[in-house]
């Protein structure tokens, strides 16, 4: 653990690991030349991961090396691994932007502060490592990732994904699947046992005497070439076993056999030596001072270390280092429970309560055999500290242990509920459900029972069981009504949200049933909050229609727009407030609420749901015709999804692809979205994707396919904003010759637009009505549509109005008038990069005898979405560190991307960016 300079020169490659050593050599060399690199070593215990990390350390001459090793006993201590890796670099914290400083100092326990977001901590670590690497290339070695605390492993994975133009290399070693620790998608080297020839060479080198070749072959076969097993198993076998080849039970895993061998070796040591190894194994940071102090408290003298050192099991120096992690686990697992408790008690006694309160609390908990309310209370306080540092997993573990130590049965149940809530926040759904299943709500105060019911519904929702979640949340609301009206109403609002999300997969309690139950709920006590207006408005919308709900929905949207709601409520409900804006076709509120949601999440580091907010804004931006801007928003959302491991579907990407009109790109994306959403019970995504498919085929002029997709979307249960898209069904049905269906869809659309009375909905209605009637009266309706839509920023709808009017005029044989409308439509579609609709307009133009302008080359077309985003922010005057903070990149990486932008746009400075982008 800690930091040091790398080795002094090249080392011989490890036996049988030529390719792996070559990969390590390449990583180190790339770091020296200024390229960030990452590799993940995966494989079973003893296969050689740690040896390769040591090889990397030796090869990194001229580089600074920082290392950390995960320790099983420290898995519940938030950011413990991160602190160990970065502790020697914290003198550079003052060079970081203040938000990153605050997040990192809070996470490392240097000072108290509000709970830091995991990704803001990650950005702070990235900036810190980049500062160090400016002085000297940096190689970070992370061993036993599977035993790092979750906060540390996810943070380091976040950093690893952002190494591009940094002089930083990271080598991870893990037993488990890389995906389990946020490392999925990073370059991975899966290590397997040595080949037979190399395995025999290694085995012969470990033997102290001759051995029958058949026995050696048997050992190689049973160990599958595992290097540590080849070195250690012969030492744990008796001479008769070595002579005859017995004692290698195939039912035990290689790791189990190695650990059992270490247990047998430790058992042969003197009693005090075994107890010293136990204390060292229970002390998580390898601090020799703490180990010796705890050992002294147990009456263990210093000479007890000699037999273990002579056996090569442990080293005492600046740090206490075990020969292998399996030695540590063997020393701990092989001890009696009483001895383990005594070791933790001794360590608690010598751990400073002021500097390391969480670690001391954990040792106390491990040392306690039965209920102890004092220790339980201290663990609860430790959970609060862990939560404030962003350690949700740690907080849940502390409270869960506090529950087992509680002397009061009621307090024990309450702590179980708190632990379940913590596990939900940390993403450990099964653990949370398991705790809730053991809670007897009859023995709890009603407010605590309400939390249980609400938690069960939320866990079911997060787990993807929409039907169960809706029923549980409604049940929670009904139970809560009698003693906590505010919580009951929030449960109903959550149920409405989940019912929309699940769509046709919501089960027996569907959206209409939830809305009826919510409308019958008790009114709020005191003045209605914004969330109360939101619940009443959305429930009324579903149950009675937009004409009845429009005024209430506007009040709810305005309440959130004013910004006088608590931040906690905004972060929970702004995404639904956006739904009120889309339901009322209020593009100004939609834009304002989505931007506020995004900014609040950035400012508060609440980034887990930022992709939803970005998707909400991207949908509006797409409808306004800024396809490039929508692509940038969705690229950022996808980037955050990748880092967080979120599976939130960015269905705005389907609509973006549909409007771009490239069937080869759009159709597979939309089909994949429909398939995955149906499999995961996300009905609203199925509807949105089918709407996008209808848009694609209307653009391509394949109206039968557009009609089929629109009908499929219309068959799904409604969501807040389905009326926004009914015009796709109207257009597809008219062109497919299904006039009755088109008329019925138009009537439904008119019910909504008439209730709203604003230009955007009335313009779309006028355009759709003109398309349906198809008579001479259509001209006035088309002109009304163009006039109304021209007063809005909804350029896609305006361009489509010009297109439909031009198509109608051509069919009326008014070619000159048709050319004017079609040219306008064609120019708008070209500007918006809507290829299919542009080609549809061009075909109509050619049918009038005119020619369509060919699309000019866009100099910014080669920019990737991330490059475009960086270029836009730079053109607005943001510095590289400010852009990096916004996009979770280091300043050097921002500089690297800007260099590519300048080359592609053929410019030399930031002052030229705005002009180049606008052109």
PDB file of N, CA, C and O in Angstrom, residues 827-881:
ATOM      1  N   UNK A 827     -35.238  22.711 -47.216  1.00  0.00           N
ATOM      2  CA  UNK A 827     -34.154  23.462 -46.587  1.00  0.00           C
ATOM      3  C   UNK A 827     -34.142  23.229 -45.076  1.00  0.00           C
ATOM      4  O   UNK A 827     -33.074  23.047 -44.471  1.00  0.00           O
ATOM      5  N   UNK A 828     -35.324  23.248 -44.464  1.00  0.00           N
ATOM      6  CA  UNK A 828     -35.392  23.017 -43.022  1.00  0.00           C
ATOM      7  C   UNK A 828     -34.898  21.624 -42.664  1.00  0.00           C
ATOM      8  O   UNK A 828     -34.144  21.442 -41.696  1.00  0.00           O
ATOM      9  N   UNK A 829     -35.325  20.635 -43.424  1.00  0.00           N
ATOM     10  CA  UNK A 829     -34.894  19.261 -43.128  1.00  0.00           C
ATOM     11  C   UNK A 829     -33.385  19.105 -43.284  1.00  0.00           C
ATOM     12  O   UNK A 829     -32.729  18.424 -42.487  1.00  0.00           O
ATOM     13  N   UNK A 830     -32.814  19.737 -44.327  1.00  0.00           N
ATOM     14  CA  UNK A 830     -31.365  19.670 -44.499  1.00  0.00           C
ATOM     15  C   UNK A 830     -30.647  20.313 -43.319  1.00  0.00           C
ATOM     16  O   UNK A 830     -29.656  19.788 -42.819  1.00  0.00           O
ATOM     17  N   UNK A 831     -31.144  21.481 -42.901  1.00  0.00           N
ATOM     18  CA  UNK A 831     -30.514  22.166 -41.769  1.00  0.00           C
ATOM     19  C   UNK A 831     -30.538  21.297 -40.516  1.00  0.00           C
ATOM     20  O   UNK A 831     -29.609  21.330 -39.703  1.00  0.00           O
ATOM     21  N   UNK A 832     -31.618  20.523 -40.349  1.00  0.00           N
ATOM     22  CA  UNK A 832     -31.772  19.708 -39.138  1.00  0.00           C
ATOM     23  C   UNK A 832     -31.173  18.317 -39.280  1.00  0.00           C
ATOM     24  O   UNK A 832     -31.261  17.517 -38.352  1.00  0.00           O
ATOM     25  N   UNK A 833     -30.588  18.019 -40.452  1.00  0.00           N
ATOM     26  CA  UNK A 833     -29.975  16.701 -40.668  1.00  0.00           C
ATOM     27  C   UNK A 833     -31.003  15.580 -40.650  1.00  0.00           C
ATOM     28  O   UNK A 833     -30.716  14.456 -40.236  1.00  0.00           O
ATOM     29  N   UNK A 834     -32.227  15.858 -41.140  1.00  0.00           N
ATOM     30  CA  UNK A 834     -33.293  14.854 -41.212  1.00  0.00           C
ATOM     31  C   UNK A 834     -33.320  14.279 -42.632  1.00  0.00           C
ATOM     32  O   UNK A 834     -34.074  14.713 -43.496  1.00  0.00           O
ATOM     33  N   UNK A 835     -32.483  13.284 -42.852  1.00  0.00           N
ATOM     34  CA  UNK A 835     -32.223  12.804 -44.208  1.00  0.00           C
ATOM     35  C   UNK A 835     -33.461  12.228 -44.889  1.00  0.00           C
ATOM     36  O   UNK A 835     -33.725  12.506 -46.057  1.00  0.00           O
ATOM     37  N   UNK A 836     -34.216  11.382 -44.185  1.00  0.00           N
ATOM     38  CA  UNK A 836     -35.355  10.720 -44.827  1.00  0.00           C
ATOM     39  C   UNK A 836     -36.424  11.731 -45.220  1.00  0.00           C
ATOM     40  O   UNK A 836     -36.949  11.702 -46.345  1.00  0.00           O
ATOM     41  N   UNK A 837     -36.768  12.628 -44.302  1.00  0.00           N
ATOM     42  CA  UNK A 837     -37.768  13.643 -44.639  1.00  0.00           C
ATOM     43  C   UNK A 837     -37.250  14.579 -45.722  1.00  0.00           C
ATOM     44  O   UNK A 837     -38.016  15.038 -46.577  1.00  0.00           O
ATOM     45  N   UNK A 838     -35.942  14.886 -45.701  1.00  0.00           N
ATOM     46  CA  UNK A 838     -35.377  15.739 -46.753  1.00  0.00           C
ATOM     47  C   UNK A 838     -35.497  15.063 -48.112  1.00  0.00           C
ATOM     48  O   UNK A 838     -35.845  15.712 -49.117  1.00  0.00           O
ATOM     49  N   UNK A 839     -35.232  13.763 -48.154  1.00  0.00           N
ATOM     50  CA  UNK A 839     -35.348  13.045 -49.427  1.00  0.00           C
ATOM     51  C   UNK A 839     -36.806  12.952 -49.874  1.00  0.00           C
ATOM     52  O   UNK A 839     -37.107  13.033 -51.067  1.00  0.00           O
ATOM     53  N   UNK A 840     -37.719  12.800 -48.910  1.00  0.00           N
ATOM     54  CA  UNK A 840     -39.160  12.792 -49.263  1.00  0.00           C
ATOM     55  C   UNK A 840     -39.559  14.124 -49.888  1.00  0.00           C
ATOM     56  O   UNK A 840     -40.270  14.158 -50.904  1.00  0.00           O
ATOM     57  N   UNK A 841     -39.068  15.232 -49.306  1.00  0.00           N
ATOM     58  CA  UNK A 841     -39.362  16.550 -49.885  1.00  0.00           C
ATOM     59  C   UNK A 841     -38.708  16.707 -51.250  1.00  0.00           C
ATOM     60  O   UNK A 841     -39.302  17.285 -52.179  1.00  0.00           O
ATOM     61  N   UNK A 842     -37.490  16.162 -51.403  1.00  0.00           N
ATOM     62  CA  UNK A 842     -36.786  16.260 -52.691  1.00  0.00           C
ATOM     63  C   UNK A 842     -37.540  15.490 -53.768  1.00  0.00           C
ATOM     64  O   UNK A 842     -37.631  15.957 -54.918  1.00  0.00           O
ATOM     65  N   UNK A 843     -38.074  14.314 -53.430  1.00  0.00           N
ATOM     66  CA  UNK A 843     -38.865  13.550 -54.421  1.00  0.00           C
ATOM     67  C   UNK A 843     -40.080  14.346 -54.882  1.00  0.00           C
ATOM     68  O   UNK A 843     -40.415  14.366 -56.071  1.00  0.00           O
ATOM     69  N   UNK A 844     -40.740  14.974 -53.943  1.00  0.00           N
ATOM     70  CA  UNK A 844     -41.918  15.769 -54.294  1.00  0.00           C
ATOM     71  C   UNK A 844     -41.527  16.965 -55.169  1.00  0.00           C
ATOM     72  O   UNK A 844     -42.250  17.326 -56.112  1.00  0.00           O
ATOM     73  N   UNK A 845     -40.375  17.578 -54.844  1.00  0.00           N
ATOM     74  CA  UNK A 845     -39.900  18.698 -55.665  1.00  0.00           C
ATOM     75  C   UNK A 845     -39.641  18.249 -57.095  1.00  0.00           C
ATOM     76  O   UNK A 845     -40.003  18.933 -58.071  1.00  0.00           O
ATOM     77  N   UNK A 846     -38.986  17.102 -57.233  1.00  0.00           N
ATOM     78  CA  UNK A 846     -38.695  16.598 -58.586  1.00  0.00           C
ATOM     79  C   UNK A 846     -39.984  16.309 -59.346  1.00  0.00           C
ATOM     80  O   UNK A 846     -40.053  16.495 -60.568  1.00  0.00           O
ATOM     81  N   UNK A 847     -41.015  15.886 -58.615  1.00  0.00           N
ATOM     82  CA  UNK A 847     -42.303  15.602 -59.270  1.00  0.00           C
ATOM     83  C   UNK A 847     -42.965  16.875 -59.786  1.00  0.00           C
ATOM     84  O   UNK A 847     -43.832  16.810 -60.675  1.00  0.00           O
ATOM     85  N   UNK A 848     -42.563  18.037 -59.246  1.00  0.00           N
ATOM     86  CA  UNK A 848     -43.106  19.305 -59.748  1.00  0.00           C
ATOM     87  C   UNK A 848     -42.283  19.842 -60.910  1.00  0.00           C
ATOM     88  O   UNK A 848     -42.594  20.901 -61.464  1.00  0.00           O
ATOM     89  N   UNK A 849     -41.188  19.149 -61.239  1.00  0.00           N
ATOM     90  CA  UNK A 849     -40.315  19.599 -62.311  1.00  0.00           C
ATOM     91  C   UNK A 849     -39.149  20.438 -61.834  1.00  0.00           C
ATOM     92  O   UNK A 849     -38.353  20.923 -62.655  1.00  0.00           O
ATOM     93  N   UNK A 850     -39.012  20.613 -60.501  1.00  0.00           N
ATOM     94  CA  UNK A 850     -37.913  21.401 -59.937  1.00  0.00           C
ATOM     95  C   UNK A 850     -36.817  20.463 -59.445  1.00  0.00           C
ATOM     96  O   UNK A 850     -36.986  19.245 -59.372  1.00  0.00           O
ATOM     97  N   UNK A 851     -35.683  21.048 -59.133  1.00  0.00           N
ATOM     98  CA  UNK A 851     -34.583  20.254 -58.580  1.00  0.00           C
ATOM     99  C   UNK A 851     -34.351  20.677 -57.131  1.00  0.00           C
ATOM    100  O   UNK A 851     -34.572  21.831 -56.767  1.00  0.00           O
ATOM    101  N   UNK A 852     -33.896  19.729 -56.334  1.00  0.00           N
ATOM    102  CA  UNK A 852     -33.615  20.005 -54.917  1.00  0.00           C
ATOM    103  C   UNK A 852     -32.137  20.301 -54.743  1.00  0.00           C
ATOM    104  O   UNK A 852     -31.285  19.671 -55.377  1.00  0.00           O
ATOM    105  N   UNK A 853     -31.844  21.273 -53.870  1.00  0.00           N
ATOM    106  CA  UNK A 853     -30.451  21.595 -53.575  1.00  0.00           C
ATOM    107  C   UNK A 853     -29.768  20.417 -52.900  1.00  0.00           C
ATOM    108  O   UNK A 853     -30.327  19.772 -52.026  1.00  0.00           O
ATOM    109  N   UNK A 854     -28.556  20.137 -53.362  1.00  0.00           N
ATOM    110  CA  UNK A 854     -27.803  19.071 -52.712  1.00  0.00           C
ATOM    111  C   UNK A 854     -27.268  19.562 -51.384  1.00  0.00           C
ATOM    112  O   UNK A 854     -26.971  20.740 -51.208  1.00  0.00           O
ATOM    113  N   UNK A 855     -27.126  18.631 -50.495  1.00  0.00           N
ATOM    114  CA  UNK A 855     -26.653  18.976 -49.152  1.00  0.00           C
ATOM    115  C   UNK A 855     -25.187  19.380 -49.210  1.00  0.00           C
ATOM    116  O   UNK A 855     -24.359  18.704 -49.806  1.00  0.00           O
ATOM    117  N   UNK A 856     -24.856  20.524 -48.566  1.00  0.00           N
ATOM    118  CA  UNK A 856     -23.464  20.976 -48.501  1.00  0.00           C
ATOM    119  C   UNK A 856     -22.723  20.201 -47.428  1.00  0.00           C
ATOM    120  O   UNK A 856     -23.311  19.633 -46.519  1.00  0.00           O
ATOM    121  N   UNK A 857     -21.411  20.188 -47.564  1.00  0.00           N
ATOM    122  CA  UNK A 857     -20.588  19.478 -46.584  1.00  0.00           C
ATOM    123  C   UNK A 857     -20.519  20.291 -45.300  1.00  0.00           C
ATOM    124  O   UNK A 857     -20.218  21.474 -45.313  1.00  0.00           O
ATOM    125  N   UNK A 858     -20.793  19.653 -44.188  1.00  0.00           N
ATOM    126  CA  UNK A 858     -20.735  20.304 -42.874  1.00  0.00           C
ATOM    127  C   UNK A 858     -19.359  20.051 -42.272  1.00  0.00           C
ATOM    128  O   UNK A 858     -18.989  18.919 -42.002  1.00  0.00           O
ATOM    129  N   UNK A 859     -18.621  21.133 -42.043  1.00  0.00           N
ATOM    130  CA  UNK A 859     -17.254  20.965 -41.544  1.00  0.00           C
ATOM    131  C   UNK A 859     -17.202  20.373 -40.156  1.00  0.00           C
ATOM    132  O   UNK A 859     -16.179  19.834 -39.756  1.00  0.00           O
ATOM    133  N   UNK A 860     -18.299  20.475 -39.397  1.00  0.00           N
ATOM    134  CA  UNK A 860     -18.284  19.911 -38.053  1.00  0.00           C
ATOM    135  C   UNK A 860     -18.820  18.499 -38.021  1.00  0.00           C
ATOM    136  O   UNK A 860     -18.950  17.908 -36.958  1.00  0.00           O
ATOM    137  N   UNK A 861     -19.139  17.942 -39.206  1.00  0.00           N
ATOM    138  CA  UNK A 861     -19.766  16.626 -39.243  1.00  0.00           C
ATOM    139  C   UNK A 861     -18.882  15.513 -38.739  1.00  0.00           C
ATOM    140  O   UNK A 861     -19.373  14.463 -38.343  1.00  0.00           O
ATOM    141  N   UNK A 862     -17.567  15.720 -38.765  1.00  0.00           N
ATOM    142  CA  UNK A 862     -16.658  14.670 -38.324  1.00  0.00           C
ATOM    143  C   UNK A 862     -16.440  14.679 -36.818  1.00  0.00           C
ATOM    144  O   UNK A 862     -15.753  13.814 -36.294  1.00  0.00           O
ATOM    145  N   UNK A 863     -16.973  15.680 -36.108  1.00  0.00           N
ATOM    146  CA  UNK A 863     -16.789  15.720 -34.663  1.00  0.00           C
ATOM    147  C   UNK A 863     -17.616  14.622 -34.004  1.00  0.00           C
ATOM    148  O   UNK A 863     -18.784  14.427 -34.344  1.00  0.00           O
ATOM    149  N   UNK A 864     -17.002  13.937 -33.068  1.00  0.00           N
ATOM    150  CA  UNK A 864     -17.767  12.986 -32.267  1.00  0.00           C
ATOM    151  C   UNK A 864     -18.675  13.778 -31.328  1.00  0.00           C
ATOM    152  O   UNK A 864     -18.453  14.973 -31.086  1.00  0.00           O
ATOM    153  N   UNK A 865     -19.726  13.137 -30.763  1.00  0.00           N
ATOM    154  CA  UNK A 865     -20.578  13.873 -29.816  1.00  0.00           C
ATOM    155  C   UNK A 865     -19.790  14.481 -28.661  1.00  0.00           C
ATOM    156  O   UNK A 865     -20.064  15.609 -28.250  1.00  0.00           O
ATOM    157  N   UNK A 866     -18.798  13.774 -28.136  1.00  0.00           N
ATOM    158  CA  UNK A 866     -18.027  14.322 -27.025  1.00  0.00           C
ATOM    159  C   UNK A 866     -17.187  15.510 -27.486  1.00  0.00           C
ATOM    160  O   UNK A 866     -17.095  16.522 -26.793  1.00  0.00           O
ATOM    161  N   UNK A 867     -16.586  15.405 -28.684  1.00  0.00           N
ATOM    162  CA  UNK A 867     -15.825  16.534 -29.209  1.00  0.00           C
ATOM    163  C   UNK A 867     -16.715  17.740 -29.437  1.00  0.00           C
ATOM    164  O   UNK A 867     -16.342  18.882 -29.135  1.00  0.00           O
ATOM    165  N   UNK A 868     -17.930  17.488 -29.967  1.00  0.00           N
ATOM    166  CA  UNK A 868     -18.865  18.593 -30.195  1.00  0.00           C
ATOM    167  C   UNK A 868     -19.259  19.257 -28.885  1.00  0.00           C
ATOM    168  O   UNK A 868     -19.383  20.480 -28.791  1.00  0.00           O
ATOM    169  N   UNK A 869     -19.452  18.432 -27.848  1.00  0.00           N
ATOM    170  CA  UNK A 869     -19.830  18.968 -26.547  1.00  0.00           C
ATOM    171  C   UNK A 869     -18.701  19.825 -25.969  1.00  0.00           C
ATOM    172  O   UNK A 869     -18.937  20.931 -25.475  1.00  0.00           O
ATOM    173  N   UNK A 870     -17.486  19.321 -26.040  1.00  0.00           N
ATOM    174  CA  UNK A 870     -16.334  20.076 -25.534  1.00  0.00           C
ATOM    175  C   UNK A 870     -16.154  21.362 -26.331  1.00  0.00           C
ATOM    176  O   UNK A 870     -15.898  22.432 -25.767  1.00  0.00           O
ATOM    177  N   UNK A 871     -16.301  21.286 -27.649  1.00  0.00           N
ATOM    178  CA  UNK A 871     -16.158  22.473 -28.490  1.00  0.00           C
ATOM    179  C   UNK A 871     -17.204  23.527 -28.136  1.00  0.00           C
ATOM    180  O   UNK A 871     -16.895  24.723 -28.047  1.00  0.00           O
ATOM    181  N   UNK A 872     -18.445  23.080 -27.906  1.00  0.00           N
ATOM    182  CA  UNK A 872     -19.510  24.020 -27.567  1.00  0.00           C
ATOM    183  C   UNK A 872     -19.227  24.710 -26.238  1.00  0.00           C
ATOM    184  O   UNK A 872     -19.358  25.934 -26.106  1.00  0.00           O
ATOM    185  N   UNK A 873     -18.815  23.934 -25.239  1.00  0.00           N
ATOM    186  CA  UNK A 873     -18.524  24.515 -23.926  1.00  0.00           C
ATOM    187  C   UNK A 873     -17.332  25.473 -24.004  1.00  0.00           C
ATOM    188  O   UNK A 873     -17.327  26.534 -23.370  1.00  0.00           O
ATOM    189  N   UNK A 874     -16.316  25.093 -24.786  1.00  0.00           N
ATOM    190  CA  UNK A 874     -15.159  25.971 -24.945  1.00  0.00           C
ATOM    191  C   UNK A 874     -15.554  27.264 -25.646  1.00  0.00           C
ATOM    192  O   UNK A 874     -15.067  28.354 -25.306  1.00  0.00           O
ATOM    193  N   UNK A 875     -16.444  27.181 -26.620  1.00  0.00           N
ATOM    194  CA  UNK A 875     -16.873  28.387 -27.335  1.00  0.00           C
ATOM    195  C   UNK A 875     -17.673  29.321 -26.432  1.00  0.00           C
ATOM    196  O   UNK A 875     -17.772  30.522 -26.691  1.00  0.00           O
ATOM    197  N   UNK A 876     -18.249  28.754 -25.346  1.00  0.00           N
ATOM    198  CA  UNK A 876     -19.002  29.569 -24.387  1.00  0.00           C
ATOM    199  C   UNK A 876     -18.096  30.190 -23.335  1.00  0.00           C
ATOM    200  O   UNK A 876     -18.569  30.863 -22.413  1.00  0.00           O
ATOM    201  N   UNK A 877     -16.778  29.922 -23.435  1.00  0.00           N
ATOM    202  CA  UNK A 877     -15.831  30.562 -22.544  1.00  0.00           C
ATOM    203  C   UNK A 877     -15.398  29.745 -21.349  1.00  0.00           C
ATOM    204  O   UNK A 877     -14.662  30.241 -20.489  1.00  0.00           O
ATOM    205  N   UNK A 878     -15.818  28.473 -21.249  1.00  0.00           N
ATOM    206  CA  UNK A 878     -15.412  27.653 -20.117  1.00  0.00           C
ATOM    207  C   UNK A 878     -13.952  27.236 -20.275  1.00  0.00           C
ATOM    208  O   UNK A 878     -13.497  26.938 -21.389  1.00  0.00           O
ATOM    209  N   UNK A 879     -13.220  27.202 -19.164  1.00  0.00           N
ATOM    210  CA  UNK A 879     -11.831  26.773 -19.183  1.00  0.00           C
ATOM    211  C   UNK A 879     -11.755  25.254 -19.235  1.00  0.00           C
ATOM    212  O   UNK A 879     -12.761  24.556 -19.025  1.00  0.00           O
ATOM    213  N   UNK A 880     -10.561  24.741 -19.504  1.00  0.00           N
ATOM    214  CA  UNK A 880     -10.404  23.280 -19.537  1.00  0.00           C
ATOM    215  C   UNK A 880     -10.791  22.623 -18.212  1.00  0.00           C
ATOM    216  O   UNK A 880     -11.499  21.607 -18.210  1.00  0.00           O
ATOM    217  N   UNK A 881     -10.355  23.146 -17.045  1.00  0.00           N
ATOM    218  CA  UNK A 881     -10.797  22.536 -15.786  1.00  0.00           C
ATOM    219  C   UNK A 881     -12.311  22.597 -15.608  1.00  0.00           C
ATOM    220  O   UNK A 881     -12.915  21.657 -15.091  1.00  0.00           O
TER     221      UNK A 881
END
